[in-house]
GROMACS .gro file of C-alpha atoms in nm:
model
  135
    1TYR     CA    1   8.325   3.376  11.449
    2TYR     CA    2   8.602   3.171  11.308
    3PHE     CA    3   8.931   3.339  11.185
    4SER     CA    4   9.112   3.141  10.938
    5ILE     CA    5   9.486   3.063  10.981
    6SER     CA    6   9.548   2.962  10.602
    7GLN     CA    7   9.512   3.220  10.323
    8SER     CA    8   9.279   3.156  10.005
    9SER     CA    9   9.094   3.355   9.739
   10TRP     CA   10   8.773   3.528   9.826
   11LYS     CA   11   8.573   3.263   9.663
   12GLN     CA   12   8.785   2.955   9.832
   13SER     CA   13   8.748   3.146  10.153
   14ARG     CA   14   8.360   3.177  10.117
   15ASP     CA   15   8.338   2.819  10.018
   16GLU     CA   16   8.546   2.710  10.333
   17CYS     CA   17   8.307   2.919  10.555
   18LYS     CA   18   8.010   2.745  10.389
   19ALA     CA   19   8.158   2.406  10.444
   20LYS     CA   20   8.165   2.494  10.829
   21GLY     CA   21   7.794   2.589  10.809
   22GLY     CA   22   7.839   2.975  10.784
   23ASP     CA   23   7.967   3.233  10.537
   24LEU     CA   24   8.192   3.523  10.531
   25VAL     CA   25   8.112   3.759  10.788
   26LYS     CA   26   7.855   4.046  10.725
   27ILE     CA   27   7.912   4.335  10.942
   28ASP     CA   28   7.580   4.466  11.061
   29SER     CA   29   7.682   4.732  11.310
   30ARG     CA   30   7.937   4.974  11.449
   31GLU     CA   31   7.970   4.749  11.750
   32GLU     CA   32   8.034   4.447  11.549
   33GLN     CA   33   8.301   4.633  11.325
   34ALA     CA   34   8.492   4.754  11.644
   35PHE     CA   35   8.489   4.387  11.787
   36LEU     CA   36   8.620   4.256  11.462
   37GLU     CA   37   8.865   4.557  11.420
   38ARG     CA   38   8.999   4.465  11.758
   39ARG     CA   39   9.031   4.086  11.701
   40VAL     CA   40   9.168   4.129  11.373
   41ARG     CA   41   9.439   4.356  11.519
   42GLU     CA   42   9.541   4.092  11.768
   43LEU     CA   43   9.582   3.829  11.507
   44MET     CA   44   9.758   4.033  11.240
   45LYS     CA   45  10.129   3.943  11.208
   46GLU     CA   46  10.220   4.226  10.959
   47GLY     CA   47  10.048   4.515  10.752
   48GLU     CA   48   9.921   4.306  10.467
   49ASP     CA   49   9.801   4.019  10.677
   50MET     CA   50   9.414   4.101  10.623
   51PHE     CA   51   9.098   3.912  10.643
   52TRP     CA   52   8.821   3.870  10.377
   53ILE     CA   53   8.475   3.977  10.462
   54GLY     CA   54   8.155   3.930  10.299
   55LEU     CA   55   8.143   4.212  10.084
   56THR     CA   56   8.203   4.209   9.687
   57ASP     CA   57   8.139   4.412   9.364
   58SER     CA   58   8.226   4.142   9.118
   59ALA     CA   59   7.868   4.144   8.957
   60VAL     CA   60   7.812   4.518   8.957
   61GLU     CA   61   8.057   4.809   9.043
   62VAL     CA   62   7.844   4.863   9.378
   63PHE     CA   63   7.968   4.677   9.687
   64THR     CA   64   7.699   4.446   9.830
   65SER     CA   65   7.684   4.192  10.082
   66PHE     CA   66   7.711   3.801   9.983
   67CYS     CA   67   7.316   3.790  10.034
   68SER     CA   68   7.317   4.051   9.746
   69SER     CA   69   7.158   4.326   9.943
   70SER     CA   70   7.282   4.688   9.917
   71PHE     CA   71   7.516   4.744  10.216
   72SER     CA   72   7.464   5.074  10.410
   73LEU     CA   73   7.759   5.059  10.665
   74LYS     CA   74   8.074   5.144  10.521
   75PHE     CA   75   8.401   5.150  10.701
   76TRP     CA   76   8.635   5.214  10.397
   77ALA     CA   77   9.012   5.329  10.491
   78GLY     CA   78   9.161   5.650  10.337
   79LYS     CA   79   9.084   5.678   9.972
   80GLU     CA   80   8.932   5.324   9.939
   81PRO     CA   81   8.770   5.149   9.751
   82ASN     CA   82   9.004   5.230   9.449
   83ASN     CA   83   8.969   4.943   9.229
   84VAL     CA   84   9.325   4.919   9.101
   85THR     CA   85   9.359   4.706   8.818
   86GLU     CA   86   9.729   4.621   8.840
   87GLY     CA   87   9.752   4.223   8.863
   88ASP     CA   88   9.385   4.165   8.782
   89ARG     CA   89   9.235   4.333   8.501
   90ASP     CA   90   8.879   4.269   8.677
   91GLY     CA   91   9.000   4.516   8.949
   92GLU     CA   92   8.959   4.511   9.327
   93ASP     CA   93   8.615   4.358   9.349
   94CYS     CA   94   8.632   4.187   9.707
   95VAL     CA   95   8.681   4.338  10.060
   96ARG     CA   96   8.928   4.273  10.321
   97MET     CA   97   8.974   4.424  10.672
   98GLY     CA   98   9.278   4.515  10.859
   99GLY     CA   99   9.578   4.746  10.775
  100GLU     CA  100   9.813   4.922  10.981
  101PHE     CA  101   9.526   5.056  11.213
  102GLU     CA  102   9.627   5.429  11.198
  103ASN     CA  103   9.282   5.474  11.066
  104LYS     CA  104   9.035   5.654  11.264
  105ASP     CA  105   8.655   5.561  11.340
  106LEU     CA  106   8.712   5.200  11.261
  107LYS     CA  107   8.784   5.280  10.895
  108CYS     CA  108   8.981   4.951  10.821
  109TRP     CA  109   8.830   4.813  10.486
  110PHE     CA  110   9.031   4.788  10.163
  111ASP     CA  111   8.921   4.648   9.828
  112GLN     CA  112   9.152   4.395   9.677
  113SER     CA  113   9.155   4.154   9.385
  114CYS     CA  114   8.932   3.858   9.472
  115LEU     CA  115   9.213   3.635   9.358
  116LYS     CA  116   9.473   3.752   9.619
  117PRO     CA  117   9.520   3.475   9.903
  118GLN     CA  118   9.415   3.638  10.234
  119ARG     CA  119   9.289   3.498  10.565
  120SER     CA  120   8.914   3.529  10.645
  121ILE     CA  121   8.639   3.563  10.894
  122CYS     CA  122   8.353   3.334  10.899
  123GLU     CA  123   8.024   3.384  11.070
  124LYS     CA  124   7.775   3.138  11.166
  125VAL     CA  125   7.429   3.272  11.254
  126PHE     CA  126   7.270   3.121  11.562
  127VAL     CA  127   6.892   3.075  11.552
  128ILE     CA  128   6.715   3.062  11.894
  129LEU     CA  129   6.409   2.863  11.880
  130TYR     CA  130   6.138   2.892  12.155
  131THR     CA  131   5.912   2.593  12.241
  132PHE     CA  132   5.587   2.703  12.436
  133LEU     CA  133   5.392   2.428  12.624
  134LEU     CA  134   5.030   2.486  12.666
  135CYS     CA  135   4.902   2.312  12.973
   0.00000   0.00000   0.00000
């Protein structure tokens, strides 16, 4: 994982992750969510210092991961997603994690305008190749 220091839009963040050979993080399990929540909590400087993850509903108003598959895990905080359109007529189409962490059960996802500068979490998938020698 790479946790960015600089802030940028969701698309710029994704492009930066791709330039590093990865993509915005796709959270695949409760264990991964718990790990990322702990790490984000350590890195946050204040309540709005959140991190983009690889979820968006910019194409259709159903949140999907960046690889366009439906996403079954959900860790929405409170009344999220709420798709507020104030400041961006397209609404809140991208997902960030963070917040005050008063949330229970790892619920720390918030939808936000994709244009708002945020930090981000990049993930690089490692592939392990096995070589077999036949004697």
